[in-house]
Coordinates of C-alpha atoms in Angstrom, one line a residue:
M5 CA 30.9 -0.8 -9.3
A6 CA 28.7 -2.9 -11.5
K7 CA 25.4 -3.8 -9.9
A8 CA 24.9 -7.6 -9.2
K9 CA 22.4 -9.1 -11.2
H10 CA 19.5 -11.3 -10.2
I11 CA 18.1 -13.4 -13.1
F12 CA 14.6 -15.6 -13.3
T13 CA 15.0 -18.4 -15.4
G14 CA 12.0 -20.1 -17.2
L15 CA 10.0 -16.8 -17.3
F16 CA 8.4 -14.9 -20.1
A17 CA 7.8 -11.3 -19.9
P18 CA 8.6 -7.6 -21.1
A19 CA 11.5 -6.0 -19.4
L20 CA 10.3 -4.9 -15.7
F21 CA 13.1 -2.2 -15.4
A22 CA 13.2 -0.9 -19.0
A23 CA 11.4 2.1 -20.4
C24 CA 7.9 0.9 -21.6
P25 CA 4.2 1.8 -21.3
A26 CA 2.9 1.4 -17.9
A27 CA -0.3 2.5 -15.9
A28 CA -0.9 6.2 -15.7
Q29 CA -0.3 7.5 -12.1
S30 CA -2.3 9.7 -10.1
Q31 CA -0.1 12.4 -9.1
S32 CA 0.9 15.9 -10.6
G33 CA 4.6 15.9 -11.2
S34 CA 6.3 14.3 -14.1
D35 CA 6.5 10.3 -14.0
T36 CA 8.3 8.4 -16.4
A37 CA 9.9 5.1 -16.7
A38 CA 13.6 4.7 -15.0
Q39 CA 16.0 3.5 -17.3
G40 CA 17.4 0.2 -16.0
N41 CA 19.8 -2.6 -17.7
S42 CA 18.0 -4.4 -20.2
A43 CA 16.5 -7.8 -20.2
Q44 CA 18.2 -11.2 -21.5
S45 CA 17.6 -12.0 -25.2
P46 CA 14.2 -13.8 -25.0
D47 CA 14.1 -17.5 -25.7
Q48 CA 11.6 -18.3 -28.3
S49 CA 10.9 -21.9 -26.8
D50 CA 7.9 -22.9 -24.9
E51 CA 9.6 -22.1 -21.4
G52 CA 9.3 -18.5 -22.7
V53 CA 12.4 -16.2 -21.7
E54 CA 15.3 -18.5 -20.0
G55 CA 17.0 -15.6 -18.2
F56 CA 15.0 -12.6 -16.9
D57 CA 17.3 -9.3 -15.8
L58 CA 15.9 -7.7 -12.5
S59 CA 18.4 -5.1 -12.1
P60 CA 17.4 -1.6 -10.6
P61 CA 18.4 1.5 -12.7
D62 CA 21.8 2.4 -12.5
R63 CA 21.2 5.3 -10.0
V64 CA 20.0 3.1 -7.3
P65 CA 22.8 2.6 -4.8
D66 CA 24.4 -0.9 -5.0
S67 CA 23.7 -1.3 -0.9
I68 CA 20.0 -1.0 -1.4
F69 CA 19.4 -4.7 -1.6
D70 CA 21.1 -6.9 1.2
D71 CA 20.3 -9.8 3.2
A72 CA 16.9 -8.2 4.2
R73 CA 15.6 -6.7 1.0
S74 CA 15.9 -8.2 -2.4
E75 CA 14.9 -7.5 -6.0
E76 CA 12.6 -10.0 -6.3
V77 CA 10.3 -9.6 -3.3
L78 CA 10.3 -5.8 -4.4
T79 CA 9.1 -7.1 -7.8
V80 CA 6.6 -9.1 -6.6
Q81 CA 5.2 -6.5 -4.2
V82 CA 5.0 -3.8 -6.7
L83 CA 3.1 -6.0 -9.2
L84 CA 1.2 -7.5 -6.3
D85 CA 0.1 -3.5 -5.7
R86 CA -0.8 -2.9 -9.2
S87 CA -3.1 -6.1 -9.2
R88 CA -5.2 -5.1 -6.0
H89 CA -3.7 -7.6 -3.6
S90 CA -1.7 -5.1 -1.6
P91 CA 1.4 -5.9 0.4
G92 CA 1.1 -2.9 2.6
V93 CA 4.1 -0.8 2.5
I94 CA 6.5 -1.3 -0.5
D95 CA 9.7 -2.1 0.9
G96 CA 11.7 -5.0 -0.8
I97 CA 11.3 -7.1 2.4
M98 CA 9.3 -10.5 2.7
G99 CA 7.0 -10.3 5.6
G100 CA 3.5 -11.3 6.4
N101 CA 1.7 -9.1 4.6
T102 CA 3.5 -9.8 1.3
R103 CA 3.0 -13.5 1.9
R104 CA -0.9 -12.7 2.7
A105 CA -1.1 -10.9 -0.6
I106 CA 0.5 -13.8 -2.5
R107 CA -1.9 -16.2 -1.0
Y108 CA -4.8 -14.0 -2.4
Y109 CA -3.3 -13.2 -5.7
R110 CA -3.1 -17.2 -6.1
E111 CA -6.3 -17.7 -4.8
A112 CA -7.8 -15.0 -7.2
N113 CA -5.8 -16.3 -10.2
G114 CA -6.2 -19.9 -9.6
L115 CA -2.9 -20.8 -8.9
R116 CA -1.8 -23.0 -6.5
S117 CA -2.2 -22.5 -2.6
S118 CA 1.0 -21.1 -1.4
E119 CA 2.7 -17.8 0.2
E120 CA 6.2 -18.5 -1.7
I121 CA 7.6 -16.8 -4.7
D122 CA 8.0 -19.3 -7.7
A123 CA 8.1 -19.4 -11.5
E124 CA 4.4 -19.8 -11.5
L125 CA 3.7 -16.5 -9.5
M126 CA 6.2 -14.7 -11.4
R127 CA 4.8 -15.7 -14.7
S128 CA 1.2 -14.7 -13.7
L129 CA 2.2 -11.5 -12.5
I130 CA 4.6 -10.4 -15.2
S131 CA 2.1 -11.7 -17.8
S132 CA -0.8 -9.6 -16.1
Q133 CA 1.1 -6.6 -15.0
S134 CA 3.6 -5.7 -17.9
G135 CA 5.4 -2.3 -17.3
D136 CA 8.4 -1.2 -15.1
V137 CA 9.0 -1.6 -11.6
F138 CA 10.8 1.7 -11.0
R139 CA 9.7 5.0 -12.2
S140 CA 11.3 8.7 -12.3
Y141 CA 9.3 11.5 -10.4
T142 CA 10.2 15.1 -11.0
I143 CA 9.3 17.1 -7.7
T144 CA 7.0 19.9 -8.5
Q145 CA 6.7 23.4 -6.9
E146 CA 3.1 22.4 -5.8
D147 CA 4.5 19.2 -4.1
V148 CA 7.0 21.2 -2.1
A149 CA 4.4 24.0 -1.3
G150 CA 2.9 21.6 1.0
P151 CA 1.6 22.8 3.5
F152 CA 3.4 20.5 6.1
Y153 CA 2.9 20.8 9.8
A154 CA 4.7 20.1 13.0
K155 CA 4.3 16.7 14.4
A156 CA 1.9 16.9 17.4
S157 CA 2.9 15.6 20.7
G158 CA -0.7 14.1 21.6
M159 CA -4.3 14.3 20.6
E160 CA -4.8 17.4 22.7
E161 CA -2.6 19.3 20.4
M162 CA -3.6 17.7 17.2
A163 CA -7.1 19.1 17.8
E164 CA -5.7 22.6 17.7
M165 CA -4.5 22.1 14.5
E166 CA -6.4 23.5 11.4
R167 CA -5.3 20.1 9.8
V168 CA -3.3 17.1 10.7
G169 CA -1.4 17.0 7.4
W170 CA 1.9 15.8 6.3
Y171 CA 4.9 16.3 8.4
S172 CA 7.7 16.3 5.6
P173 CA 7.8 16.0 1.9
L174 CA 9.4 12.6 2.3
E175 CA 6.3 11.3 4.5
M176 CA 4.1 12.8 1.6
F177 CA 5.9 10.9 -1.2
A178 CA 6.1 7.4 0.8
D179 CA 2.5 7.8 1.3
R180 CA 1.6 8.8 -2.4
F181 CA 3.7 6.3 -3.9
H182 CA 2.9 3.4 -1.4
M183 CA 6.4 3.0 -0.1
D184 CA 8.2 2.5 3.0
Q185 CA 9.9 5.9 4.0
D186 CA 13.5 4.6 4.7
F187 CA 13.2 2.8 1.7
L188 CA 12.3 6.0 -0.5
A189 CA 14.9 7.8 1.3
A190 CA 17.5 4.9 0.5
L191 CA 16.7 4.8 -3.0
N192 CA 17.3 8.4 -3.3
P193 CA 20.2 9.0 -1.0
D194 CA 21.4 12.5 -2.4
A195 CA 17.9 13.6 -3.1
D196 CA 16.5 17.0 -1.6
F197 CA 12.8 16.1 -1.3
S198 CA 12.0 19.5 -0.7
A199 CA 13.2 21.0 -3.9
A200 CA 11.3 21.4 -7.0
G201 CA 12.7 19.9 -10.1
T202 CA 14.6 17.1 -8.3
D203 CA 14.2 13.8 -9.9
I204 CA 13.6 11.0 -7.7
I205 CA 13.2 7.2 -8.2
I206 CA 9.9 5.7 -7.2
V207 CA 8.1 2.4 -7.6
S208 CA 5.5 2.0 -10.3
H209 CA 2.7 1.3 -7.7
G210 CA -1.2 0.9 -8.3
D211 CA -3.4 3.7 -9.4
E212 CA -6.0 3.1 -6.3
E213 CA -8.9 2.3 -8.6
L214 CA -10.7 -0.9 -8.7
S215 CA -12.3 -1.8 -12.2
S216 CA -15.0 -3.8 -10.8
S217 CA -18.2 -3.4 -8.6
I218 CA -17.8 -4.6 -5.3
A219 CA -20.6 -7.1 -4.0
R220 CA -19.8 -7.4 -0.6
I221 CA -16.6 -6.9 1.7
E222 CA -15.4 -9.7 4.2
I223 CA -13.5 -8.9 7.3
R224 CA -11.1 -11.9 7.9
K225 CA -10.1 -11.6 11.3
A226 CA -8.0 -14.7 11.6
E227 CA -5.9 -13.5 8.5
N228 CA -5.9 -9.8 9.2
S229 CA -7.1 -9.1 5.8
V230 CA -9.9 -7.1 4.3
V231 CA -11.2 -9.0 0.8
A232 CA -13.3 -7.3 -1.7
L233 CA -15.5 -9.9 -3.6
G234 CA -17.6 -9.5 -6.8
D235 CA -21.2 -10.6 -7.6
D236 CA -19.7 -14.1 -8.4
G237 CA -18.2 -14.4 -5.2
K238 CA -14.5 -14.2 -6.6
V239 CA -11.9 -12.2 -5.0
L240 CA -11.4 -8.7 -6.6
A241 CA -9.1 -7.1 -4.2
S242 CA -7.7 -7.8 -0.9
Y243 CA -5.9 -5.7 1.8
P244 CA -3.7 -6.3 4.8
A245 CA -5.4 -4.8 7.9
T246 CA -5.5 -4.2 11.8
I247 CA -8.7 -5.8 13.1
G248 CA -9.3 -5.0 16.7
S249 CA -7.6 -6.5 19.7
D250 CA -8.2 -8.8 22.6
Q251 CA -9.1 -5.5 24.7
F252 CA -10.9 -3.8 22.0
P253 CA -12.4 -6.6 19.7
S254 CA -13.9 -5.9 16.3
P255 CA -17.6 -6.5 16.0
A256 CA -19.1 -9.8 14.8
G257 CA -21.7 -10.6 12.1
S258 CA -23.2 -8.6 9.4
M259 CA -23.6 -5.2 8.8
E260 CA -23.5 -2.6 5.7
V261 CA -21.7 0.6 4.4
D262 CA -23.4 3.6 5.8
A263 CA -21.5 6.2 4.6
I264 CA -18.2 7.5 3.4
A265 CA -16.0 10.4 4.6
P266 CA -13.0 11.0 2.4
E267 CA -11.6 14.0 4.4
A268 CA -13.2 12.7 8.0
N269 CA -12.2 14.5 11.3
Y270 CA -11.9 12.2 14.3
T271 CA -13.9 12.4 17.7
F272 CA -12.4 11.3 20.6
N273 CA -15.1 10.5 23.3
P274 CA -13.7 9.5 26.8
Q275 CA -16.9 8.2 28.0
A276 CA -16.9 5.5 25.3
Q277 CA -13.0 4.6 25.7
E278 CA -11.0 3.2 28.4
W279 CA -8.0 4.9 27.0
G280 CA -6.5 8.3 26.0
P281 CA -7.5 12.1 27.2
D282 CA -10.3 12.7 29.9
E283 CA -11.9 15.3 27.6
T284 CA -13.9 15.5 24.5
L285 CA -11.6 16.1 21.5
V286 CA -12.6 16.8 17.7
I287 CA -9.6 16.3 15.6
P288 CA -9.4 17.9 12.1
P289 CA -9.0 15.8 8.8
G290 CA -5.8 14.8 7.4
P291 CA -3.4 11.9 6.5
N292 CA -2.1 12.0 10.1
N293 CA -5.2 12.1 12.4
P294 CA -5.8 8.7 13.9
V295 CA -8.2 7.6 11.2
G296 CA -5.7 8.3 8.6
G297 CA -8.3 11.2 7.4
I298 CA -10.5 8.7 5.6
W299 CA -13.4 6.8 7.3
I300 CA -15.9 4.4 6.0
D301 CA -18.8 4.1 8.1
L302 CA -20.3 0.9 9.1
S303 CA -24.1 0.6 10.6
K304 CA -23.1 -0.6 13.9
E305 CA -22.6 2.8 15.7
G306 CA -18.7 3.7 16.3
Y307 CA -17.3 1.0 14.0
G308 CA -15.8 1.8 10.6
I309 CA -13.0 0.9 8.3
H310 CA -10.3 3.6 7.9
G311 CA -6.7 4.6 7.1
S312 CA -3.8 5.0 9.4
P313 CA -1.0 7.7 10.4
D314 CA 1.7 4.4 10.6
P315 CA 1.1 2.4 7.3
Q316 CA 4.3 0.4 8.3
L317 CA 2.2 -0.9 11.4
I318 CA -0.8 -2.2 9.6
G319 CA -1.4 -6.1 10.4
K320 CA 1.1 -6.0 13.1
T321 CA -0.1 -3.9 16.2
A322 CA -3.7 -4.0 17.8
S323 CA -6.5 -1.5 16.9
H324 CA -9.3 -0.2 19.1
G325 CA -12.1 -2.4 17.9
C326 CA -12.2 -0.7 14.2
V327 CA -10.5 -2.0 10.9
R328 CA -7.4 -0.1 10.0
L329 CA -5.8 -0.2 6.5
T330 CA -3.1 1.9 4.8
N331 CA -4.2 5.4 3.6
W332 CA -4.0 4.5 0.0
D333 CA -5.8 1.0 0.7
A334 CA -8.7 2.8 2.3
H335 CA -8.7 5.4 -0.4
E336 CA -9.1 2.6 -3.0
L337 CA -11.4 0.6 -1.3
A338 CA -13.7 3.9 -0.3
N339 CA -13.6 4.5 -4.0
A340 CA -15.1 1.5 -5.1
L341 CA -18.0 1.3 -2.6
D342 CA -21.6 2.4 -2.3
A343 CA -23.8 3.0 0.8
G344 CA -25.3 -0.5 1.5
T345 CA -22.6 -2.5 0.6
P346 CA -22.6 -5.7 2.9
V347 CA -19.8 -5.9 5.2
I348 CA -19.5 -9.4 6.9
F349 CA -16.8 -9.9 10.0
Q350 CA -15.9 -13.5 9.8

């Protein structure tokens, strides 16, 4: 059955789903551009390409895009992720985190203020982030070797583990490729994610490296956003965030980065909390511990910016006072920060 095509008009760009050079990916397996249907013939007028084909590779099931999930939203999410304005988990569904990323991308690139997808946004994204949207990845023996761990029933059980690691290969790949687990599985309905040599379709996500130095971080509570700014005050990157709650508010004012722990354990102190177990617990590092295994320590004791074992909930649920990002956004931010970088809670 032929796939329905979605055509943008009045755009100019290389083919997003064609095999073409793309940014290097930070993973060990074989990662190549996935073949999609070719773009429409370019129109050399001032309007650029009159019709632009956004059809996914033929291997993608016809049912993957429906009323909730669209090809244009997926394209925008992938290009935003590569442009350092994170939409959170990539799933092809328009939501608050994607709208927030669109708004920040527009601000950073001098476009009119909006949270919508239009021709102006697409021209800018495609011209600045050329390359494919889907890629093919071959699962390696190292991938399937894990190790993977049984899911703990609570923090007491986590504290007994040697590492709070991935629960399954699917979870590992989804986190590595910045994707929603259900979406990754739907893209590859017949794939065995635990078998070396299996080819899977993934999105061509960002590489978790900022090219510019961060002068300061702003925690914008009202917008559930963490924003990195350069020396000139311009926005370098933006991330959706869960920032405190009514019961456990985040701090106010200015502080700075004290230290960065890329493999952080998590210590639960019942005397400092009004929730959880009644004993002190030290939970070992790993992407599924309560801070996602990464901790950016701030100068106010007990507060930090950190990852999350539940990336799909970022920006949608409360935290216990700290600032929570997806694991990949926390890694990207941590890799670009130095001790002493100012952090302002707005």
